[in-house]
Short mmCIF file of C-alpha atoms in Angstrom, two decimals:
data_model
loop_
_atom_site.label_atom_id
_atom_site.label_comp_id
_atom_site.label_asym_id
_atom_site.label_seq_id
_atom_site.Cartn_x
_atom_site.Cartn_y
_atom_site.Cartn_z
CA UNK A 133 -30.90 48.89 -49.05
CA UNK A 134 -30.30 45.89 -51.41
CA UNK A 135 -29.42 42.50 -49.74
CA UNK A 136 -25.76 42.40 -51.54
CA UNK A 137 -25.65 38.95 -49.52
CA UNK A 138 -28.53 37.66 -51.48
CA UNK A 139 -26.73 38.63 -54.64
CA UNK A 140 -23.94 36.58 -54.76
CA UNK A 141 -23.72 33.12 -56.39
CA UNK A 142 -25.19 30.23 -54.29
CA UNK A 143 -21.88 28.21 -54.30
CA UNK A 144 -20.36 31.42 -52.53
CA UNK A 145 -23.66 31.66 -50.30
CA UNK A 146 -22.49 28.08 -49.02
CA UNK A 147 -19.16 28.63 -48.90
CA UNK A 148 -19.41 31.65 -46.44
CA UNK A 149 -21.74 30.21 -44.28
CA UNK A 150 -19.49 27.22 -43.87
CA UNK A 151 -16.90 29.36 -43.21
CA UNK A 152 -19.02 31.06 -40.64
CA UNK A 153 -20.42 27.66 -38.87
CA UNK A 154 -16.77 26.23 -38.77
CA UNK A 155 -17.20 23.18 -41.16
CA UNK A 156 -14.93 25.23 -44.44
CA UNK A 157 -12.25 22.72 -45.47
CA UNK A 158 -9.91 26.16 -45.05
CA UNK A 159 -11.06 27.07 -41.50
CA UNK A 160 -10.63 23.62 -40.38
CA UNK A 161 -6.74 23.62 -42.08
CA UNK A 162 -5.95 26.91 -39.95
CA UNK A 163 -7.44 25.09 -36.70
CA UNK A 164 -5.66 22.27 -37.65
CA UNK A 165 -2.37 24.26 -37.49
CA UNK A 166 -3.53 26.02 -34.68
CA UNK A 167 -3.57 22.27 -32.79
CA UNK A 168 -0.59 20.64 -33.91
CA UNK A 169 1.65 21.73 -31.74
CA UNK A 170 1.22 19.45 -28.28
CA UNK A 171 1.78 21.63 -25.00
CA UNK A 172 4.89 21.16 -22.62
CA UNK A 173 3.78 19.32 -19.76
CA UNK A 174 5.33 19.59 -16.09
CA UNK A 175 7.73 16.87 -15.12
CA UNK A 176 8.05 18.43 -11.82
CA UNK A 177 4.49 18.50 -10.52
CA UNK A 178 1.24 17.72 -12.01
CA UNK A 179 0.17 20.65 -14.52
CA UNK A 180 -3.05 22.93 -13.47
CA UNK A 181 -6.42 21.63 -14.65
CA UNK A 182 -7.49 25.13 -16.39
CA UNK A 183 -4.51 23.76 -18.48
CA UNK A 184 -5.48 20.48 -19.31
CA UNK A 185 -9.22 20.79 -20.34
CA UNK A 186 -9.08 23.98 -22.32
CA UNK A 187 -11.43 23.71 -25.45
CA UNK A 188 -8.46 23.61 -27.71
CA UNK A 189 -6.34 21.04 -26.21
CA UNK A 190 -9.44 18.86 -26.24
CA UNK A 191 -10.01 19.76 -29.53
CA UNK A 192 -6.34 18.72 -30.50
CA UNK A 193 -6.89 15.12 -28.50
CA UNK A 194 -10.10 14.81 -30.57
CA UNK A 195 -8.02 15.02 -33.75
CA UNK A 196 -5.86 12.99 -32.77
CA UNK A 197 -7.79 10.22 -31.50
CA UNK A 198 -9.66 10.73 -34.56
CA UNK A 199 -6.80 9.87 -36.70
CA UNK A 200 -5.40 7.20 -34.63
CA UNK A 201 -8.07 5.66 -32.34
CA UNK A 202 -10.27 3.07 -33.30
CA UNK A 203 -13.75 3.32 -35.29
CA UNK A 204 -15.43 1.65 -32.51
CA UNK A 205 -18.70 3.46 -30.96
CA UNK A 206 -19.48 4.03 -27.10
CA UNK A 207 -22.47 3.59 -25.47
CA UNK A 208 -24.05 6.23 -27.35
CA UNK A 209 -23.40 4.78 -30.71
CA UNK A 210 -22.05 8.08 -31.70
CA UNK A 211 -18.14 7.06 -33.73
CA UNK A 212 -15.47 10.06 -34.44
CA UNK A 213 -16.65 10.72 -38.08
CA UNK A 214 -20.47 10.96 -36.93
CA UNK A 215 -19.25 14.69 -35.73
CA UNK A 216 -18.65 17.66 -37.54
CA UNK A 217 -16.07 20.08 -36.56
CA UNK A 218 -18.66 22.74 -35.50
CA UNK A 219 -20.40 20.15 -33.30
CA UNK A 220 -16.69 18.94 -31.56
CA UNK A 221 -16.04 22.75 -31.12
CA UNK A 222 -19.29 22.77 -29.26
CA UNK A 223 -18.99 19.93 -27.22
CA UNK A 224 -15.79 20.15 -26.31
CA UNK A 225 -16.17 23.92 -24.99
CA UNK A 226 -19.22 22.96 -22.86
CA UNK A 227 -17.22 20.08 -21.93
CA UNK A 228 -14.36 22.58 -20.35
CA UNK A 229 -16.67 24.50 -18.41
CA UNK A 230 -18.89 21.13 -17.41
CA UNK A 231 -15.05 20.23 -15.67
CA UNK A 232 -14.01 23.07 -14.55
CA UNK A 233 -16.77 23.63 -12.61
CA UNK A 234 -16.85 20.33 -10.86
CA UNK A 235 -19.84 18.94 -12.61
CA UNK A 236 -18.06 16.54 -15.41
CA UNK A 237 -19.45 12.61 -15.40
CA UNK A 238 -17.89 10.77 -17.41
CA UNK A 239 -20.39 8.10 -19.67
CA UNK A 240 -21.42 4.61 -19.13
CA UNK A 241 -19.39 1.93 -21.10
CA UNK A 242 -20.36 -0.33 -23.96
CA UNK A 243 -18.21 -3.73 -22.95
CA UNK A 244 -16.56 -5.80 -25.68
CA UNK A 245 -15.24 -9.59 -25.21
CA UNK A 246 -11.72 -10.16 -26.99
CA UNK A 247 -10.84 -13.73 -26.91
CA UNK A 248 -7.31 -14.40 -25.76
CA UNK A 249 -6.70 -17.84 -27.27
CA UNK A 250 -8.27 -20.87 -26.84
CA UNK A 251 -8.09 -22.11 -23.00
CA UNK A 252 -7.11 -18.13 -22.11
CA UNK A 253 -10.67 -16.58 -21.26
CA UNK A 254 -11.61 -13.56 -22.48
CA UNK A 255 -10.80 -9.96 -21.89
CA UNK A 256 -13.35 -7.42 -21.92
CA UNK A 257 -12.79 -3.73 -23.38
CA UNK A 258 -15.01 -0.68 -22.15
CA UNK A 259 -15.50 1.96 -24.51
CA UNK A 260 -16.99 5.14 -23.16
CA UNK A 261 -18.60 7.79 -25.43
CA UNK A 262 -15.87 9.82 -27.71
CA UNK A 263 -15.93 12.69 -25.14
CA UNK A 264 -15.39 10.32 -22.61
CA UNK A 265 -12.26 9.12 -24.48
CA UNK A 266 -10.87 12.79 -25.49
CA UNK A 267 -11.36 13.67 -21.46
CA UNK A 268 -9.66 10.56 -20.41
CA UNK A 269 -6.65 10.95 -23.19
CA UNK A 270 -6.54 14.34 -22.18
CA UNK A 271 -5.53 13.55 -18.34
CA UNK A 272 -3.24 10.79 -19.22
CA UNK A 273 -1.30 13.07 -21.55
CA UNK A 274 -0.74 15.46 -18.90
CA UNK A 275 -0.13 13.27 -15.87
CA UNK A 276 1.94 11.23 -17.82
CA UNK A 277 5.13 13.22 -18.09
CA UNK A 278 4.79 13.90 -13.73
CA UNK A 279 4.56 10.01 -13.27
CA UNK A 280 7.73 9.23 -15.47
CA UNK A 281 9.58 11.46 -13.28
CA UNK A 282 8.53 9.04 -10.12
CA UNK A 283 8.40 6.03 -11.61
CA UNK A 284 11.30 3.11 -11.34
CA UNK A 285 14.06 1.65 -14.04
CA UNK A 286 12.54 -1.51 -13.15
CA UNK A 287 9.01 -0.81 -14.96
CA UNK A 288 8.68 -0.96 -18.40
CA UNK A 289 5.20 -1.45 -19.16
CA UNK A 290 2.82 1.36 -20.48
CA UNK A 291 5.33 4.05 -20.47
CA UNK A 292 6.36 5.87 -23.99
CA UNK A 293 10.03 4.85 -25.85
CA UNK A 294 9.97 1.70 -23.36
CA UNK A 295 8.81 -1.89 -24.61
CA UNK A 296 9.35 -5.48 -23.91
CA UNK A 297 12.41 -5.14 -26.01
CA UNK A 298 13.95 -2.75 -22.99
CA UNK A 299 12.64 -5.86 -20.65
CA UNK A 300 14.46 -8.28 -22.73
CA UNK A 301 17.61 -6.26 -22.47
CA UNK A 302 17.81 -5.42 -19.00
CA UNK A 303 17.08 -9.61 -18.55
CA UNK A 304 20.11 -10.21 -20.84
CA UNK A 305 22.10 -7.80 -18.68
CA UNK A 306 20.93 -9.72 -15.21
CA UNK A 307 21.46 -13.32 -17.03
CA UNK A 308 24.67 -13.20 -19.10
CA UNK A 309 26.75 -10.27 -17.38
CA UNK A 310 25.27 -10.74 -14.00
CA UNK A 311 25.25 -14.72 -13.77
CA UNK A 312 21.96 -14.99 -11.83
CA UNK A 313 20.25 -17.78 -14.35
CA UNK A 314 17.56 -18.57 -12.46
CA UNK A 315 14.16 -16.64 -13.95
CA UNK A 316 10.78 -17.25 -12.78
CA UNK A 317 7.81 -15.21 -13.58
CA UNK A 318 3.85 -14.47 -12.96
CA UNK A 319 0.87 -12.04 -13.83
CA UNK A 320 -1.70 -10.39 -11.47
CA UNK A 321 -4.93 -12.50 -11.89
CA UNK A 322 -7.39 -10.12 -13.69
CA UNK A 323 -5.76 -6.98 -12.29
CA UNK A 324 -8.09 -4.35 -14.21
CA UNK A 325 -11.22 -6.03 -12.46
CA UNK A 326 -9.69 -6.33 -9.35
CA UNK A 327 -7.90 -3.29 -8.43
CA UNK A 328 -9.46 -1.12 -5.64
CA UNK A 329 -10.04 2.02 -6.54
CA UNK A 330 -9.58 3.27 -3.19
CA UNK A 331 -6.12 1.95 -3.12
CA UNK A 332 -5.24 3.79 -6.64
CA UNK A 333 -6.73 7.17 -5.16
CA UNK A 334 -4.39 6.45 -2.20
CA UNK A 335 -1.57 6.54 -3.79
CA UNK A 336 -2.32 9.78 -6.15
CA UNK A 337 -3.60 11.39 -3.36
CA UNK A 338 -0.15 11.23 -1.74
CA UNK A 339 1.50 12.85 -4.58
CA UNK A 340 -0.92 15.33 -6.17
CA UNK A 341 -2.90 17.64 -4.03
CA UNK A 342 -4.84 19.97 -6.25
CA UNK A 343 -8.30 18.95 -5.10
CA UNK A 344 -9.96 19.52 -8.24
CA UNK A 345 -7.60 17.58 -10.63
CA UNK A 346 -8.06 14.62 -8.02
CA UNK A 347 -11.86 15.10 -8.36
CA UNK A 348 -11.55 14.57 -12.46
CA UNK A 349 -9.46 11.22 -11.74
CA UNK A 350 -11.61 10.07 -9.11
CA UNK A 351 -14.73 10.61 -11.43
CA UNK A 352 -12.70 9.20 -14.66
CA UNK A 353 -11.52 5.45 -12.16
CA UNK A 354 -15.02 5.40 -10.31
CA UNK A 355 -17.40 6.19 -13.89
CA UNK A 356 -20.75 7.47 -13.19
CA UNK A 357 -21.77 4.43 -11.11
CA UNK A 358 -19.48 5.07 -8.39
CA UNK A 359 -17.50 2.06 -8.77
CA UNK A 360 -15.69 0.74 -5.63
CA UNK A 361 -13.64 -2.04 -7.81
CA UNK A 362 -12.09 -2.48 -11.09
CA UNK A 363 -10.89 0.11 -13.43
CA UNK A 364 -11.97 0.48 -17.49
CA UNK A 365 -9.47 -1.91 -19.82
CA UNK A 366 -10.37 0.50 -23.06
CA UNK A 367 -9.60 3.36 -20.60
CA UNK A 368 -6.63 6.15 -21.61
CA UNK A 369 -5.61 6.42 -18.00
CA UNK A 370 -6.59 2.61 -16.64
CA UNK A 371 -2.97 1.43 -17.57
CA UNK A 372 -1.17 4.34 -15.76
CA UNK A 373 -3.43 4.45 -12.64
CA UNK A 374 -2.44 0.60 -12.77
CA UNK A 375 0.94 1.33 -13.29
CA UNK A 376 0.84 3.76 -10.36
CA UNK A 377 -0.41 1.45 -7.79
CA UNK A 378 1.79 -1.32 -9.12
CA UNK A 379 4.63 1.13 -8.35
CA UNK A 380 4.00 2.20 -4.99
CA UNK A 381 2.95 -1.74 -3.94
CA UNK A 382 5.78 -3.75 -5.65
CA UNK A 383 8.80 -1.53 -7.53
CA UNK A 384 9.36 1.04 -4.39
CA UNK A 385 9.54 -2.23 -1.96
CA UNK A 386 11.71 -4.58 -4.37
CA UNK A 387 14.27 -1.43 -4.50
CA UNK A 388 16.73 -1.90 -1.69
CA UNK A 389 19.88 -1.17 -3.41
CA UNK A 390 20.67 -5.49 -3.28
CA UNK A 391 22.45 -6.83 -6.69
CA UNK A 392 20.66 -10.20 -6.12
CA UNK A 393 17.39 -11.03 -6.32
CA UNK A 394 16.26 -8.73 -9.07
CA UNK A 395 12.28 -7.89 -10.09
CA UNK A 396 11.36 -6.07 -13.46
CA UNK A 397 7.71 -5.63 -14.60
CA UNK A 398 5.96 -5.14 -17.67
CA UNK A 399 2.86 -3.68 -16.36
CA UNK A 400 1.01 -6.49 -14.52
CA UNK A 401 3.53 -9.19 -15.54
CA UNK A 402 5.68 -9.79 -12.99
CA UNK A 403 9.78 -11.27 -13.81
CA UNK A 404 11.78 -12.31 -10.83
CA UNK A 405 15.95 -13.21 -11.31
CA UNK A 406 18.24 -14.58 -8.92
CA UNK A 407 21.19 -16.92 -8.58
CA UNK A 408 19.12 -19.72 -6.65
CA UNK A 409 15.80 -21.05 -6.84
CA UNK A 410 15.31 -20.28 -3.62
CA UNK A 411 15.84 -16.74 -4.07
CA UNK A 412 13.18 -16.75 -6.56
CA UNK A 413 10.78 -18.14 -4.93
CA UNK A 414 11.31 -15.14 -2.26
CA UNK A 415 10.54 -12.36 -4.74
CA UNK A 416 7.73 -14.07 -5.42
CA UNK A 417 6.11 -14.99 -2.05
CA UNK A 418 7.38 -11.37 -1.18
CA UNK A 419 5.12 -10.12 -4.28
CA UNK A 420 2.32 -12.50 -3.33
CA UNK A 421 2.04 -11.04 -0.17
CA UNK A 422 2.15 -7.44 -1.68
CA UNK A 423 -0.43 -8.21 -3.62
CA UNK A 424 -2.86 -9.07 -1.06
CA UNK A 425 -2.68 -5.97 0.69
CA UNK A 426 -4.24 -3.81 -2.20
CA UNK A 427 -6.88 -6.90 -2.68
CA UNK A 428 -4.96 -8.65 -5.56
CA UNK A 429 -3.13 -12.24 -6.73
CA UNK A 430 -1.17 -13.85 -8.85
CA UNK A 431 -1.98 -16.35 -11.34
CA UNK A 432 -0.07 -19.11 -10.33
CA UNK A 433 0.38 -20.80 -13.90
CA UNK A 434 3.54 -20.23 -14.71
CA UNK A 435 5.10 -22.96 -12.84
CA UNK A 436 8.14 -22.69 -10.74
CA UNK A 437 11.14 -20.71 -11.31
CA UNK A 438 13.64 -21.69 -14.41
CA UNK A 439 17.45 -22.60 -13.96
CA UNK A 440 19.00 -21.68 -17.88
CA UNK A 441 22.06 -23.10 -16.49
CA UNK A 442 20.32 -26.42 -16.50
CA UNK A 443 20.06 -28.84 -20.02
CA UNK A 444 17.26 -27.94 -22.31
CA UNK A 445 15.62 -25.42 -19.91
CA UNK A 446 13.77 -22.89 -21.05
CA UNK A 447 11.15 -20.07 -20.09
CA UNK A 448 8.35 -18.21 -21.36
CA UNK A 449 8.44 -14.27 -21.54
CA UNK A 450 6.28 -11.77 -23.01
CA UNK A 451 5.22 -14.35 -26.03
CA UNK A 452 9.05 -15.49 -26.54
CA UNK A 453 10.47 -18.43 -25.03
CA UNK A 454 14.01 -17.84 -23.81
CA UNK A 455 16.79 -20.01 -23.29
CA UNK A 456 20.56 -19.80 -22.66
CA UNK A 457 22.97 -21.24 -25.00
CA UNK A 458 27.00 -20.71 -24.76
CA UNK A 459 26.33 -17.67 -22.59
CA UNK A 460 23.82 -15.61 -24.73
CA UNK A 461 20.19 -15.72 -24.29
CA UNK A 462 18.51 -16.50 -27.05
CA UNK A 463 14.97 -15.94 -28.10
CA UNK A 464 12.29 -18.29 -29.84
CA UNK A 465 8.47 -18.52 -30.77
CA UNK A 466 6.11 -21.12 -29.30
CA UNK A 467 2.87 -22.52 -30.52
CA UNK A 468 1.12 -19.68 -28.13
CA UNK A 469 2.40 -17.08 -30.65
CA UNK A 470 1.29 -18.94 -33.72
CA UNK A 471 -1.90 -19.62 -32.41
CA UNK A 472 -2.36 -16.26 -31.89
CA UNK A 473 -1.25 -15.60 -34.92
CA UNK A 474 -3.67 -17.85 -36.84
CA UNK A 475 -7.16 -16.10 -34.41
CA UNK A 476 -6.07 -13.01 -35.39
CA UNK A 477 -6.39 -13.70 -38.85
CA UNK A 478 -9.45 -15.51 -38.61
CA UNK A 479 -10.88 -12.53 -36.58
CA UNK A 480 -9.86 -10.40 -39.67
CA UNK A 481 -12.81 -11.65 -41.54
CA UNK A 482 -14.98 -9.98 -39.18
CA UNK A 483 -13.69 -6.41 -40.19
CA UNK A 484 -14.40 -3.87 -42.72
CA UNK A 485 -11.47 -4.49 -45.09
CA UNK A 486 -10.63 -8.32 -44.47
CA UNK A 487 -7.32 -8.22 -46.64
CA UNK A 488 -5.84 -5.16 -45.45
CA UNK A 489 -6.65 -6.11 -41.39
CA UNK A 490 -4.96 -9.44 -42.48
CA UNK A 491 -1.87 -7.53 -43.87
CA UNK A 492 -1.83 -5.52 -40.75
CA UNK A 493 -1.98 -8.15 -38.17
CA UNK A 494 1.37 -10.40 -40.30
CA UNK A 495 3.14 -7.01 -39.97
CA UNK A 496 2.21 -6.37 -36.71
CA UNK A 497 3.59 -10.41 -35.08
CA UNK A 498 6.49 -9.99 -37.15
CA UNK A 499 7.30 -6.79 -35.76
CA UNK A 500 6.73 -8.52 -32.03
CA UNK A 501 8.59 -11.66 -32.93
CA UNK A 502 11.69 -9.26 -33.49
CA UNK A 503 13.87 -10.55 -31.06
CA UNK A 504 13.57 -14.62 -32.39
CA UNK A 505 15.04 -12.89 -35.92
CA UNK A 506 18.62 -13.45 -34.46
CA UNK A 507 18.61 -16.87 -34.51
CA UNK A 508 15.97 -18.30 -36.47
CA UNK A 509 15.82 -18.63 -40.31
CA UNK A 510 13.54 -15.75 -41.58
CA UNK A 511 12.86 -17.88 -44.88
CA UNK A 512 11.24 -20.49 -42.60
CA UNK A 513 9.27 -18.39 -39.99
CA UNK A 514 8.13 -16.61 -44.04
CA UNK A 515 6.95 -20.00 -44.74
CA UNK A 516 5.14 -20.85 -41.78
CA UNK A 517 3.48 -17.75 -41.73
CA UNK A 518 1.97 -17.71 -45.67
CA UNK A 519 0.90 -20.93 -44.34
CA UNK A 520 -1.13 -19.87 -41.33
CA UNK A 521 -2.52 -17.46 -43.23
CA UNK A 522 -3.45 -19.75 -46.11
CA UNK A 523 -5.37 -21.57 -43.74
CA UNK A 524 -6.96 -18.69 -42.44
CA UNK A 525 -8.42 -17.89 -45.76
CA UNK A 526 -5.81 -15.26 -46.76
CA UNK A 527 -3.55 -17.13 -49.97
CA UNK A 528 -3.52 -13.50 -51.19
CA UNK A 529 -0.84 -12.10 -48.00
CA UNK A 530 2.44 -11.64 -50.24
CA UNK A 531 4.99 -13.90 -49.82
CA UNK A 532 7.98 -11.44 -50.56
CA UNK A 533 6.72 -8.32 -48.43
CA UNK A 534 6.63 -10.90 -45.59
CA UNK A 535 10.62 -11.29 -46.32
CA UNK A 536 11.17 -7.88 -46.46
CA UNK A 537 8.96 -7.19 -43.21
CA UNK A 538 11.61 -9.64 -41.08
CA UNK A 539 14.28 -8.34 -42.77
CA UNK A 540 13.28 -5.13 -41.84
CA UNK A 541 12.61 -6.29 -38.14
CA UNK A 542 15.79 -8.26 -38.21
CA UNK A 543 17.86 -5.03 -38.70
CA UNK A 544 15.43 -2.74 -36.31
CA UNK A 545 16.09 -5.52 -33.57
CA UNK A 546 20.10 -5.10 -34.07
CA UNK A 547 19.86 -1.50 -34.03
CA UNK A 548 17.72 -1.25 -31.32
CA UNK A 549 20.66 -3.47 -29.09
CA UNK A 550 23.34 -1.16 -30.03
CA UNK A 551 21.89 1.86 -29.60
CA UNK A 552 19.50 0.80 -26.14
CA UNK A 553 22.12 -1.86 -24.79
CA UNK A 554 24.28 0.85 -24.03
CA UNK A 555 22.00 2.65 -22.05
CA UNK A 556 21.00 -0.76 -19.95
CA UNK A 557 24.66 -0.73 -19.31
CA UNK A 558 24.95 2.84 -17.86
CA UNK A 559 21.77 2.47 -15.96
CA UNK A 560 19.34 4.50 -17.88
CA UNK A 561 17.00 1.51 -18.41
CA UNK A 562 18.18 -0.61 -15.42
CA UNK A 563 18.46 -4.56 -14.62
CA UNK A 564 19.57 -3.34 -11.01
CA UNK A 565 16.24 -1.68 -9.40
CA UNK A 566 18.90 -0.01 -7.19
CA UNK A 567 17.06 2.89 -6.36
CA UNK A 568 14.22 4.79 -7.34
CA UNK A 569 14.36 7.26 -9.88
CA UNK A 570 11.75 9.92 -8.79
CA UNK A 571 12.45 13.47 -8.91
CA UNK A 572 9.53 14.31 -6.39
CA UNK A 573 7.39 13.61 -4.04
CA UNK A 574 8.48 10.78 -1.62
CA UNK A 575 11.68 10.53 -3.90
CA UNK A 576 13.16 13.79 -4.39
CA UNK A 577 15.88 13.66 -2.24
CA UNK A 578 16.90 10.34 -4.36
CA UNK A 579 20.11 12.09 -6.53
CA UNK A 580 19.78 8.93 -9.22
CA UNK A 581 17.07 10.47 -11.76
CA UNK A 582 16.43 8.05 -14.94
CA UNK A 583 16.11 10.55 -18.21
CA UNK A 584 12.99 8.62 -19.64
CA UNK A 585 10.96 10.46 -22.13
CA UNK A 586 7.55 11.56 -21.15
CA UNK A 587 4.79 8.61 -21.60
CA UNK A 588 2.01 9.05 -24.28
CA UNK A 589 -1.71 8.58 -24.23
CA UNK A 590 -1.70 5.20 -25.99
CA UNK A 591 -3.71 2.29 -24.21
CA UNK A 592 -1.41 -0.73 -24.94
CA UNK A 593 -3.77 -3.45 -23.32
CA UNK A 594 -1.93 -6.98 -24.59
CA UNK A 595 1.75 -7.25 -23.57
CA UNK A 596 3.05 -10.66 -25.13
CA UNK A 597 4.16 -11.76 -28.28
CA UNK A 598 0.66 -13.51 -29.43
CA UNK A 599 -0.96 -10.36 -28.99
CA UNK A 600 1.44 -8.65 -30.89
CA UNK A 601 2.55 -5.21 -28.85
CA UNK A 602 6.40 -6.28 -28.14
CA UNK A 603 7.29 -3.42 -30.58
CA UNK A 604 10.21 -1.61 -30.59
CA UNK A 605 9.61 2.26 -30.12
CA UNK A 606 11.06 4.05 -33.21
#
């Protein structure tokens, strides 16, 4: 018999066996269709692990991380683009089995020093391998959705459709309708490096009890060196295994139905209001001593608590500096936020595409400085930022997008207090920490549920204004 395979045209002989290895522009269009739609997750109890880490929903994380993670290499050097879709199909599937039957590892970590500012230290990111990153965005995506459903009104870092901006709110609500002027505030000293992973397996253990699904977040927290402390900054599910300690140690404590002394956090940062100093100071030597059971501190550096009430006071939140004039709280931008502003530039010279990382980054502060856009003049801040960035080496940032950019900000600020004020009001983002909100577990017989939509994958590591992630969800 003739080889009618042999006979056809050697563009066709290439296009069929692309077809056939899974690399065909076409076939990767249909898979692509075939992955877009993101699965239903439980909010009721966590989902089965056969469900998480099937080969397609990894595939569909891969794709997505692709598109919006970072270019940055792991360990292995190996960066999203490096693969082609026949190898991800193949690693990915021997990835499923590898965790299904017990025997996943996740890799090693290449650690990267960020600079926080001059005077702030640095803070060091840990990227694991690609597949490390799909496996990890894959859990965090799943558990995500169960953890809303336990987690408190008073938390508001790390969770999907809830920023700083919902933070700021609920404050407003506590200052202005409340009356209790006094705010003080703190961090957790280095809480990724200091956690105990013991105590963050302690707390999932009491809520999840598939054995196998604890064995994958065990093996994600501890890495393959068995760690005993600290988990991965750079991590998909480091912030919400924080934010799950955090929540059993401080929120569940702090929520005993009281109207006076309240506590909010933003992941590790830590806002206490009250109508006395001395009440203040409570919450925090209450949180101090919280802290110390699960092995970690505060900072300390904030100074003491802040009366608005009193002349020219004011107090640092989140990047903005707030202070209380004729009964509203108003918002500005200290010399923190421009100097981070003016590194972040500079840094931009370090990347691939120095002008369009530059363009990014003036987008990005404007879009945390937000808030400030009330009561500042936007042709001034415009200004002041052309002439950071001049100085920076970037003369060629335009002048009139800036404008539009706070514009734009401006009105996403005023229609983000109509539409989310309302919902502070009636309790669905609270200022009250009344009671918790959990629909399971030691909760469920709670009948107050907050409707918060489920969290997403994203690793939002800074949380303050000169870092720029006080963005408004859309």
């Amino acid at each position: 018999m003739r080889n009618h395979y042999a006979l056809l045209p050697s563009h066709v002989r290439r296009a069929i066996q692309k077809w056939s290895q899974g690399d065909h522009p076409a076939q990767q269009r249909i898979h692509r269709r075939k992955l877009a739609k993101r699965p239903e997750w439980p909010t009721e109890r966590p989902p089965a692990l056969k469900a998480i880490f099937t080969t397609v929903n990894l595939i569909r994380l891969f794709c997505a991380l692709k598109t919006q993670g970072g270019p940055a290499p792991g360990p292995d050097g190996v960066r999203y683009d490096d693969l082609s879709h026949r190898e991800v199909c193949d690693i990915l599937r021997t990835v499923s089995i590898e965790i299904l039957a017990g025997r996943y590892r996740p890799s090693l970590a290449r650690h990267v020093a960020i600079s926080k500012g001059p005077g702030r230290g640095h803070r060091t990111l840990s990227l694991r391998s690609i597949v490390s990153r799909v496996v990890s965005a894959a859990l965090n995506e799943a558990l995500s959705p169960f953890w809303e459903a336990v987690f408190l009104p008073c938390s508001f870092g790390f969770r999907k459709d809830l920023s700083c901006g919902h933070l700021l709110l609920a404050l407003e609500d506590a200052v202005v309708n409340r009356g209790l002027t006094v705010v003080g505030q703190d961090d957790a000293y280095h809480a990724f490096d200091e956690v105990r992973i013991d105590d963050v397996l302690r707390v999932h253990r009491s809520l999840i009890t598939d054995p196998q699904l604890l064995a994958v977040i065990e093996s994600t927290l501890r890495g393959p060196q068995g760690l005993s402390q600290g988990i991965l900054q750079g991590d998909a599910y480091s912030p919400t295994a924080l934010n799950v300690l955090l929540h059993s140690c401080l929120d569940v404590p702090s929520s005993t139905g009281a109207t006076s002394p309240l506590s909010f956090r933003y992941a590790d940062n830590l806002v206490g209001v009250g109508a006395s100093v001395p009440e203040v100071n409570a919450i925090a030597d209450l949180t101090r001593t919280r802290l110390t059971k699960i092995g970690l501190r505060l900072k300390g550096t904030d100074g003491p608590p802040v009366d608005l009430m009193e002349p020219n006071s004011q107090v640092r939140i989140l990047g903005l500096v707030l202070k209380l004039d004729a009964n509203q709280l108003q918002y500005g931008i200290d010399g923190e936020a421009w100097d981070g502003l003016e590194r972040s530039l500079s840094e931009a010279h370090r990347t691939n595409n120095p002008p369009e990382t530059a363009t990014t980054v003036v987008r990005g502060w404007i879009g945390a400085i937000a808030p400030t856009l009330e009561s500042l003049s936007g042709e001034s801040i415009a200004e002041r930022i052309l002439g950071v960035a001049a100085r920076a080496g970037f003369r060629e940032v335009p002048g009139e997008q800036i404008r539009r950019w706070l514009q734009s900000s401006t009105d996403s600020w005023a229609a983000f207090r109509r539409r989310d004020q309302v919902a502070v009001l009636r309790g669905k983002v609270s200022s009250s920490a009344s009671a918790p909100s959990g629909s399971h577990g030691p909760y469920r017989d709670v009948s107050t549920r907050v409707e918060i939509p489920e969290a997403g994958s994203i690793d939002t590591v800074s949380v303050d204004a000169g870092n720029f992630s006080c963005q408004l969800p859309n």
